[in-house]
C-alpha atoms as one frame of an Amber mdcrd trajectory, in Angstrom:
protein
  12.490  30.035  -2.914  10.154  32.956  -2.226   6.530  32.606  -1.216   3.899
  35.335  -1.175   3.154  36.165   2.450  -0.567  36.914   2.277  -2.927  33.962
   1.766  -5.353  34.458  -1.102  -8.993  33.572  -0.473 -11.058  31.793  -3.148
 -12.766  34.333  -5.374 -16.464  34.891  -4.563 -17.607  33.908  -8.041 -15.902
  30.523  -7.598 -17.569  29.718  -4.283 -19.718  26.645  -3.714 -22.879  26.835
  -1.610 -22.106  27.882   1.980 -20.933  25.032   4.184 -20.124  22.484   1.484
 -17.357  20.214   2.771 -15.047  18.018   0.730 -12.546  15.370   1.798  -9.632
  14.092  -0.240  -8.161  10.743   0.785  -4.462  10.699  -0.051  -2.024  13.520
  -0.770  -0.292  12.246  -3.878  -0.035  14.631  -6.814  -3.595  13.765  -7.837
  -4.933  14.222  -4.325  -3.200  17.543  -3.713  -4.324  18.827  -7.119  -7.915
  17.828  -6.342  -7.776  19.414  -2.881  -6.397  22.685  -4.280  -9.104  22.798
  -6.938 -11.878  22.022  -4.461 -10.675  24.652  -2.005 -10.400  27.163  -4.855
 -13.989  26.301  -5.825 -15.213  27.222  -2.356 -15.454  23.823  -0.699 -14.128
  23.553   2.847 -11.538  20.906   2.064  -9.667  18.448   4.268  -6.948  16.198
   2.808  -6.165  13.025   4.757  -2.697  11.485   4.430  -1.724   8.204   6.092
   1.996   8.991   6.310   4.053  11.592   8.161   4.731  13.621   4.997   2.544
  14.661   2.061   3.095  13.159  -1.373   1.824   9.606  -1.217   4.147   7.644
  -3.497   6.126  10.854  -3.998   7.608  10.346  -0.538  11.082  11.584   0.412
  13.816   9.720   2.286  16.704  11.569   3.889  19.822   9.977   5.317  23.307
  11.322   6.121  22.753  14.416   3.991  21.408  12.479   0.983  17.902  13.205
  -0.299  16.013  10.523  -2.199  12.752  11.166  -4.040  10.936   7.887  -3.608
   8.466   8.174  -6.460   7.928  10.160  -9.675  10.936  12.089 -10.937  10.018
  12.926 -14.552   8.175  16.257 -14.530   6.775  17.377 -17.879   3.802  19.470
 -19.085   4.504  22.100 -16.371   1.370  24.048 -17.324  -0.640  21.410 -15.384
   1.132  22.534 -12.221   1.077  26.222 -13.090  -2.693  26.115 -13.514  -3.155
  25.026  -9.890  -1.497  28.247  -8.733  -3.222  30.427 -11.324  -6.608  29.391
  -9.886  -5.879  31.754  -6.982  -3.837  34.367  -8.843  -0.457  32.910  -7.885
   2.552  31.725  -9.813   4.341  28.417  -9.456   7.660  30.188 -10.024   7.133
  32.129  -6.760   7.175  28.814  -4.907   9.733  26.586  -6.602  12.094  26.562
  -9.575  11.733  23.910 -12.250  15.173  23.136 -13.656  15.354  21.911 -17.279
  16.861  18.465 -17.752  18.997  17.720 -20.805  19.245  15.237 -22.279  15.735
  14.191 -21.313  17.048  10.626 -21.096  20.233   8.833 -21.959  19.557   5.401
 -23.447  22.278   2.761 -23.365  22.241  -0.810 -24.658  24.342  -3.785 -23.659
  25.980  -3.804 -27.115  27.433  -0.322 -26.527  24.936   1.789 -28.527  24.073
   5.096 -26.838  21.278   7.536 -27.643  20.777  10.950 -26.016  17.042  11.632
 -26.094  16.695  15.419 -26.442  13.669  17.647 -27.028  14.850  19.796 -29.947
  14.098  18.356 -33.367  17.510  18.914 -34.923  19.316  17.340 -31.998  16.991
  14.348 -31.925  17.297  13.773 -35.667  21.067  13.840 -35.309  20.829  11.141
 -32.636  18.636   9.039 -34.960  21.130   9.561 -37.793  24.013   8.342 -35.620
  22.195   5.074 -34.931  20.642   4.466 -38.360  20.660   7.185 -41.070  17.973
   5.413 -43.092  15.460   5.921 -40.250  15.583   9.736 -40.249  12.635  10.167
 -42.624  10.677   7.509 -40.745  11.303   9.313 -37.475   9.974  12.560 -38.959
   6.750  10.781 -39.942   6.525   9.198 -36.510   6.945  12.581 -34.810   4.158
  14.033 -36.944   1.931  11.110 -35.978   2.608  11.691 -32.258   1.716  15.365
 -32.744  -1.679  14.334 -34.125  -2.219  11.915 -31.246  -1.214  14.630 -28.777
  -3.672  17.136 -30.242  -6.583  14.705 -29.971  -5.633  12.519 -27.010  -4.084
  15.136 -24.735  -5.257  18.619 -25.673  -8.855  17.634 -26.416  -9.518  14.563
 -24.260  -6.802  14.434 -21.580  -8.851  16.213 -18.878 -12.335  15.287 -20.102
 -14.154  12.699 -17.948 -15.559   9.718 -19.866 -18.657   9.125 -17.734 -20.999
   7.817 -20.432 -20.533   5.260 -23.164 -21.672   7.932 -25.614 -18.530   9.882
 -24.691 -16.491   6.934 -25.936 -18.601   6.575 -29.068 -18.035  10.228 -29.964
 -14.265   9.755 -29.627 -14.207   6.411 -31.475 -13.820   7.771 -35.045 -10.767
   9.785 -34.036  -9.259   6.836 -32.177  -9.878   4.599 -35.180  -8.228   7.072
 -37.542  -5.179   7.134 -35.262  -5.208   3.295 -35.094  -5.512   3.245 -31.318
  -5.922  -0.525 -31.557  -2.220  -0.889 -32.364   0.381  -1.151 -29.618   3.047
   1.483 -29.080   5.788  -0.876 -30.276   3.920  -1.959 -33.407   3.147   1.646
 -34.347   6.755   2.749 -33.824   7.867  -0.218 -35.945   5.806   1.074 -38.863
   8.042   4.140 -39.009  11.550   3.037 -37.932  13.377  -0.209 -38.664  16.408
  -0.231 -36.385  15.677  -2.242 -33.238  17.496   0.224 -30.959  15.334   3.064
 -32.257  12.178   0.984 -31.962  12.983   0.490 -28.298  14.000   4.143 -27.870
  10.609   5.371 -29.043   8.626   2.579 -27.338   9.814   2.645 -23.729   7.565
   5.491 -22.538   4.585   3.267 -21.554   6.820   1.739 -18.891   6.862   5.151
 -17.183   3.102   4.827 -16.614   2.989   1.092 -15.931   2.261  -0.191 -19.423
   3.762  -2.888 -21.615   4.919  -1.313 -24.906   3.808  -4.510 -26.637   0.127
  -4.098 -25.751  -0.337  -0.517 -24.526  -2.365   1.499 -27.028  -0.329   3.656
 -29.383  -2.333   6.616 -28.060   0.416   6.703 -25.441   2.921   7.766 -28.090
   1.590  11.243 -27.276   4.123  11.235 -24.415   6.816  11.685 -27.073   5.210
  14.895 -28.313   4.543  16.164 -24.779   8.267  15.931 -24.096   9.144  17.394
 -27.492   6.810  20.336 -26.794   7.575  21.099 -23.145  10.722  19.169 -22.246
  11.447  17.471 -18.918  12.091  19.281 -15.652  13.322  18.627 -12.132  12.205
  20.774  -9.195  15.052  22.448  -7.345  15.297  20.515  -4.094  13.681  17.440
  -5.626  10.179  16.226  -6.346   9.566  16.428  -2.618  10.048  20.207  -2.796
   7.265  20.375  -5.375   4.990  18.301  -3.142   5.695  20.608  -0.203   4.748
  23.750  -2.117   1.499  22.147  -3.292   0.720  21.326   0.334   1.639  24.905
   1.285  -0.665  26.274  -1.417  -3.567  24.176  -0.113  -3.069  25.500   3.393
  -2.597  29.092   2.203  -5.992  28.805   0.515  -7.565  27.737   3.800  -7.565
  23.986   3.232  -6.481  21.458   5.857  -3.849  18.728   5.469  -3.992  16.013
   8.123  -0.843  13.892   8.252  -0.533  10.569  10.066  -4.269  10.135   9.452
  -4.964   6.863   7.631  -8.640   6.533   6.775  -9.961   3.316   8.264 -13.315
   3.425   6.520 -16.059   5.666   5.150 -19.733   5.172   5.919 -22.768   6.913
   4.438 -25.486   8.661   6.385 -28.577  10.661   5.521 -27.735  14.253   4.703
 -28.409  16.902   7.332 -28.698  19.499   4.551 -32.201  20.510   3.527 -30.978
  21.411   0.027 -29.417  18.006  -0.725 -30.909  14.508  -0.836 -27.430  13.032
  -1.498 -26.022  11.035   1.436 -23.105  12.463   3.357 -19.868  10.596   3.986
 -18.458   9.968   7.457 -14.681   9.526   7.425 -13.371   7.398  10.278  -9.772
   7.772  11.409  -8.264   6.348  14.574  -8.706   8.414  17.704 -10.562  11.250
  15.974 -14.259  12.005  15.812 -15.585  11.106  12.328 -15.605  13.977   9.844
 -18.759  14.548   7.804 -18.448  15.545   4.153 -20.680  16.172   1.162 -18.018
  15.083  -1.343 -15.134  12.623  -1.127 -12.339  12.357  -3.690 -10.270   9.216
  -3.203  -6.654   9.440  -4.281  -5.998   6.112  -2.589  -5.366   2.965  -4.607
  -8.608   2.420  -6.497  -8.994  -1.212  -5.386  -8.196  -0.250  -1.786 -10.870
   2.453  -2.026 -13.648  -0.060  -2.614 -12.268  -3.152  -0.843 -11.166  -1.421
   2.368 -12.238   2.211   2.698 -15.825   1.803   1.440 -16.254  -1.814   2.593
 -19.853  -2.581   3.390 -21.221   0.377   1.432 -23.738  -0.626  -1.230 -22.041
  -0.890  -4.624 -18.475  -1.124  -3.274 -18.138  -4.914  -3.421 -19.386  -5.021
  -7.009 -16.792  -2.419  -7.980 -14.094  -4.334  -6.095 -14.843  -7.559  -7.967
 -14.837  -5.773 -11.310 -11.428  -4.296 -10.523 -10.102  -7.734  -9.624 -10.969
  -8.927 -13.127  -8.920  -6.154 -14.722  -5.263  -6.253 -15.724  -2.886  -4.430
 -13.397   0.385  -2.709 -14.109   3.726  -4.218 -13.263   5.430  -3.510  -9.977
   8.877  -2.124  -9.241  11.973  -2.913  -7.239  13.576   0.410  -6.301  17.047
   0.712  -4.774  18.114   4.045  -3.268  21.790   4.662  -2.614  24.224   7.500
  -2.022  27.901   7.536  -2.932  30.870   9.403  -1.460  32.235  10.172  -4.938
  31.017  11.970  -8.058  30.718  10.487 -11.540  31.527  12.652 -14.588  29.289
  12.781 -17.659  26.323  11.511 -15.678  22.847  12.017 -17.162  19.942  12.816
 -14.867  17.782  10.018 -16.354  19.429   6.923 -17.838  17.666   3.888 -19.326
  19.887   0.799 -19.366  18.446  -1.783 -21.734  19.383  -5.394 -21.106  20.109
  -7.919 -23.843  16.415  -8.946 -23.989  13.526  -6.598 -24.753  10.417  -8.476
 -25.870  11.212 -11.563 -23.802  11.896  -9.544 -20.660   8.665  -7.586 -21.103
   6.791 -10.870 -21.429   8.345 -12.086 -18.167   7.593  -8.818 -16.352   3.961
  -8.537 -17.411   2.930 -12.185 -17.730   5.588 -14.214 -15.928   5.171 -16.033
 -12.629   8.749 -15.632 -11.403  11.460 -13.009 -11.017  13.586 -12.824 -14.188
  17.328 -13.283 -13.792  18.077 -10.323 -16.066  16.752  -6.776 -16.015  16.522
  -3.437 -17.760  16.991  -0.471 -15.453  16.100   3.179 -15.018  18.836   5.095
 -13.175  17.890   8.405 -11.576  20.795  10.707 -10.696  19.292  14.004  -9.456
  22.676  15.395  -8.474  23.422  15.725 -12.199  20.926  18.631 -12.161  20.830
  19.649  -8.498  24.062  18.819  -6.605  22.405  19.799  -3.302  20.573  16.463
  -3.312  23.752  14.929  -1.809  26.618  16.076   0.414  29.489  17.827  -1.351
  31.503  15.349  -3.385  28.729  12.724  -3.409  25.906  11.525  -5.624  22.340
  10.583  -4.814  20.782   7.788  -6.897  17.892   5.495  -7.234  17.711   2.606
  -9.651  14.408   1.072 -10.659  13.812  -2.401 -12.065  10.341  -3.301 -13.435
   9.232  -6.630 -11.949   6.032  -8.728 -11.997   3.264  -7.743  -9.609   2.419
 -10.059  -6.741  -0.754 -11.357  -8.374   1.336 -12.935 -11.137   4.477 -13.744
  -9.158   3.949 -14.113  -5.365   7.647 -13.634  -4.639   8.963 -13.628  -1.059
  10.654 -10.246  -1.294  11.857 -10.382   2.302  13.989 -13.344   1.296  15.356
 -12.122  -2.031  15.434  -8.298  -1.980  18.972  -7.902  -0.667  20.454 -10.337
  -3.188  18.454  -8.803  -6.036  19.743  -5.365  -5.086  23.313  -6.723  -4.952
  22.923  -8.099  -8.493  21.691  -4.728  -9.756  24.619  -2.886  -8.156  27.040
  -5.373  -9.673  25.583  -4.735 -13.128  25.844  -0.957 -12.617  29.594  -1.226
 -12.070  29.955  -1.276 -15.873  28.558   2.256 -15.993  29.672   3.485 -12.562
  33.147   2.036 -11.829  33.921   1.471  -8.166  30.269   1.913  -7.260  29.818
  -0.668  -4.522  32.859   0.410  -2.530  31.723   4.047  -2.623  28.171   3.513
  -1.298  27.479   5.308   1.985  23.767   4.612   2.424  21.358   2.165   0.825
  17.717   1.089   1.130  15.189  -0.691  -1.085  11.445  -0.702  -1.782   9.727
  -3.816  -3.128   6.303  -4.860  -4.483   5.492  -6.038  -0.953   6.143  -2.489
   0.275   3.822  -1.056  -2.395   1.110  -3.398  -1.122   1.703  -2.811   2.584
   2.506   0.910   2.678   0.241   2.184  -0.104  -2.504  -0.448  -0.168  -1.573
  -1.143  -3.798  -3.506  -4.093  -5.234  -1.023  -6.883  -6.056   1.736  -4.391
  -5.171   1.129  -2.769  -8.543   3.121   0.443  -8.922   0.820   2.210 -11.419
  -2.679   0.875 -10.685  -4.871  -0.463 -13.529  -2.793  -1.221 -16.646  -3.109
   1.382 -19.442  -4.556  -0.912 -22.110  -7.055   0.386 -24.684  -9.785  -1.776
 -23.136  -9.017  -0.169 -19.746  -8.762   3.435 -20.883 -11.175   6.388 -21.021
 -14.754   5.099 -20.486 -13.435   1.590 -19.713 -11.239   2.853 -16.871 -12.741
   3.418 -13.390 -14.762   6.614 -13.775 -13.826   9.946 -12.210 -17.287   9.922
 -10.597 -18.307   6.587  -9.175 -21.653   5.535 -10.684 -22.793   3.565  -7.635
 -21.835   5.557  -4.549 -23.256   9.100  -4.538 -20.727  11.773  -3.682 -17.664
   9.563  -4.298 -15.134  10.644  -6.924 -11.690   9.359  -7.890  -8.404  11.062
  -8.733  -5.037   9.507  -9.503  -3.524   6.748 -11.583  -6.533   4.425 -11.312
  -8.985   6.705 -13.106  -9.008   8.659 -16.385  -6.600   9.582 -17.924  -4.116
   7.447 -15.943  -0.650   7.405 -14.388   2.245   9.837 -14.699   2.424  13.301
 -13.154   0.495  15.057 -15.959  -1.987  12.165 -15.983  -2.873  12.272 -12.297
  -3.027  16.077 -12.230  -5.337  16.031 -15.248  -7.419  13.369 -13.500  -7.972
  15.851 -10.662  -9.028  18.478 -13.204 -11.508  16.100 -14.876 -12.867  15.039
 -11.487 -13.240  18.557 -10.116 -14.880  19.749 -13.339 -17.393  16.952 -12.808
 -17.947  17.997  -9.198 -18.412  21.617 -10.306 -21.082  20.483 -12.760 -22.784
  18.199 -10.229 -22.877  20.882  -7.535 -23.488  23.811  -9.891 -20.299  25.585
  -8.930 -19.203  28.439 -11.179 -15.489  27.938 -11.802 -12.929  30.374 -13.182
C-alpha cells in the first residue's frame, strides 16, 4: 500500500467561514465520510470515537495471527469511497486495493440446491437456468425492473436529503410507478416462480436489516448495484479500509480522538457575532468541553437523543418518536479461526435453512430465539489468505436473531450453546470444523446494546420499511435542535456501506447549503 507523503489542504474555494468548527460523534463509515467531507469543506473537524480503534461497528479483532472484521464485509459501489479521496485530489487506489470477489455470494439450501450469484449477466442467467429454465425470461424482466429502480432510487435520490414533505410528494409518482408499496419478496415473485430463486433474489434486505416480506421493493436496487459494480474486499480486510479513511481525515488536517466516548452535548449561546445559532459543547470524561458550530452524530440515532442530547429541548420528543418506530433485527456473530484450509470456499456464503417465511416471521416478530437458523458465512481468506496464518482460515458466521425489544433473551446464559449449535450445523459444509478451531469469540444483541448504544440491540438501526424511509426516516438535519445533523444507518438513505456513505454526502450537502459553503 502506498500513500502520498504530502498532506493536501482543502482548496480555498471550498473553505467555510474562518473558524467554523464541526464535531462528528462516531467513526463508523458514515462518521468518517462526514468528517472527511466537512474537513474538505473547510470546517475544523474533530471526530470522537468511543473505542480504541476507528470504525465503529467496523471494528477489527486480532488473535493468534487471525484477523476478524467485526462488521460490514460486503463492499460495493466503490465510487462512493473514491469520491471521498477525489475531494482533495487523491485516489483511493493509492491507499488500499479493492479486490474483486467472485462469486458475489454462494447460496446453498438444505435440500442440496446451490446457486453462485455472479455479476455478469450471462453467468447469472446460466445459474438461473440450472435451477429452473422456465424462470430465465422472468429473471430478465426482473433485472430490467431493478435497473429502473436503481436509476430513480439510487442515482437520483440516494444522496438527496428528504427534509420536507414536499420532497416526498415530488418523488411519490415515481415510487408509485415502481410499486414501492410492494415488498421485495412479492415483487420478485411476480417475475420468478421457483422458490429457491425467489429467495435468491429476495435476501438482500437482510444485509441492511430488513425483512424481505415487508421491506419496500425499492431495495431491489441492491441487485442492480451489484450487477453494475460487483462486490469487493479491501486487501487487509474492511479494517484496512477504515484505517485509510482515518488517515485521509488526519492528512487533511482533521482530528480523530479515540477512547473518547461522548457523555453528553449541551447547547450554549453562540460567541460568534455572525451566527445566532447556538453552539454545541461536547463533554467527554477528563477533557475540557469542546465547542462546535455543527455536530454530526454517527452514533445510534436513539442513543443520540436519549443519552447524548438528554435534557436539550426537542430531544425527548424525538426519542419518544423513535421508540414508536420499528427497529431492525439483531445479530449473533461468531468469529473463529481454523488451523486448516477448506477447498472450493466462497468468500460470502448464504446457508438457507429449511424454513424461510416462518423463520423470518420469528426473527422480526417473534418473542423467543428460534431453534433453527439461516446463516451468512464470511470467509475472507478465500480472497485474501493473509487474514489468517499460513494453512489456516479466518471466518465469521452471522445468524439473524430477534432484537431485545421483541425477545429479551439472556444472551449471557445461552450464547455459548447457540454458537455450539451453529458450529455443529456448519460441519455439513466444513467437515472436521470443530476440531480444527484455534480461536473463537462471539458478539450478541446484548453486546450491540452495551458497546454501541444500539436501541434494543438492533444491528441496523430503524427498519427499512417504506413508512420509515426517505422523509419518514429520521432527517439528515434534525428539525428541532439547531446545528445537529445525522449520518449513518438511522437516517436517509439507510444501512449498508453505500447507504451510510451516501447519508454523509446528503448531510454534508445540507450543511454546505445551511452555512453557504461553496463545495467542489
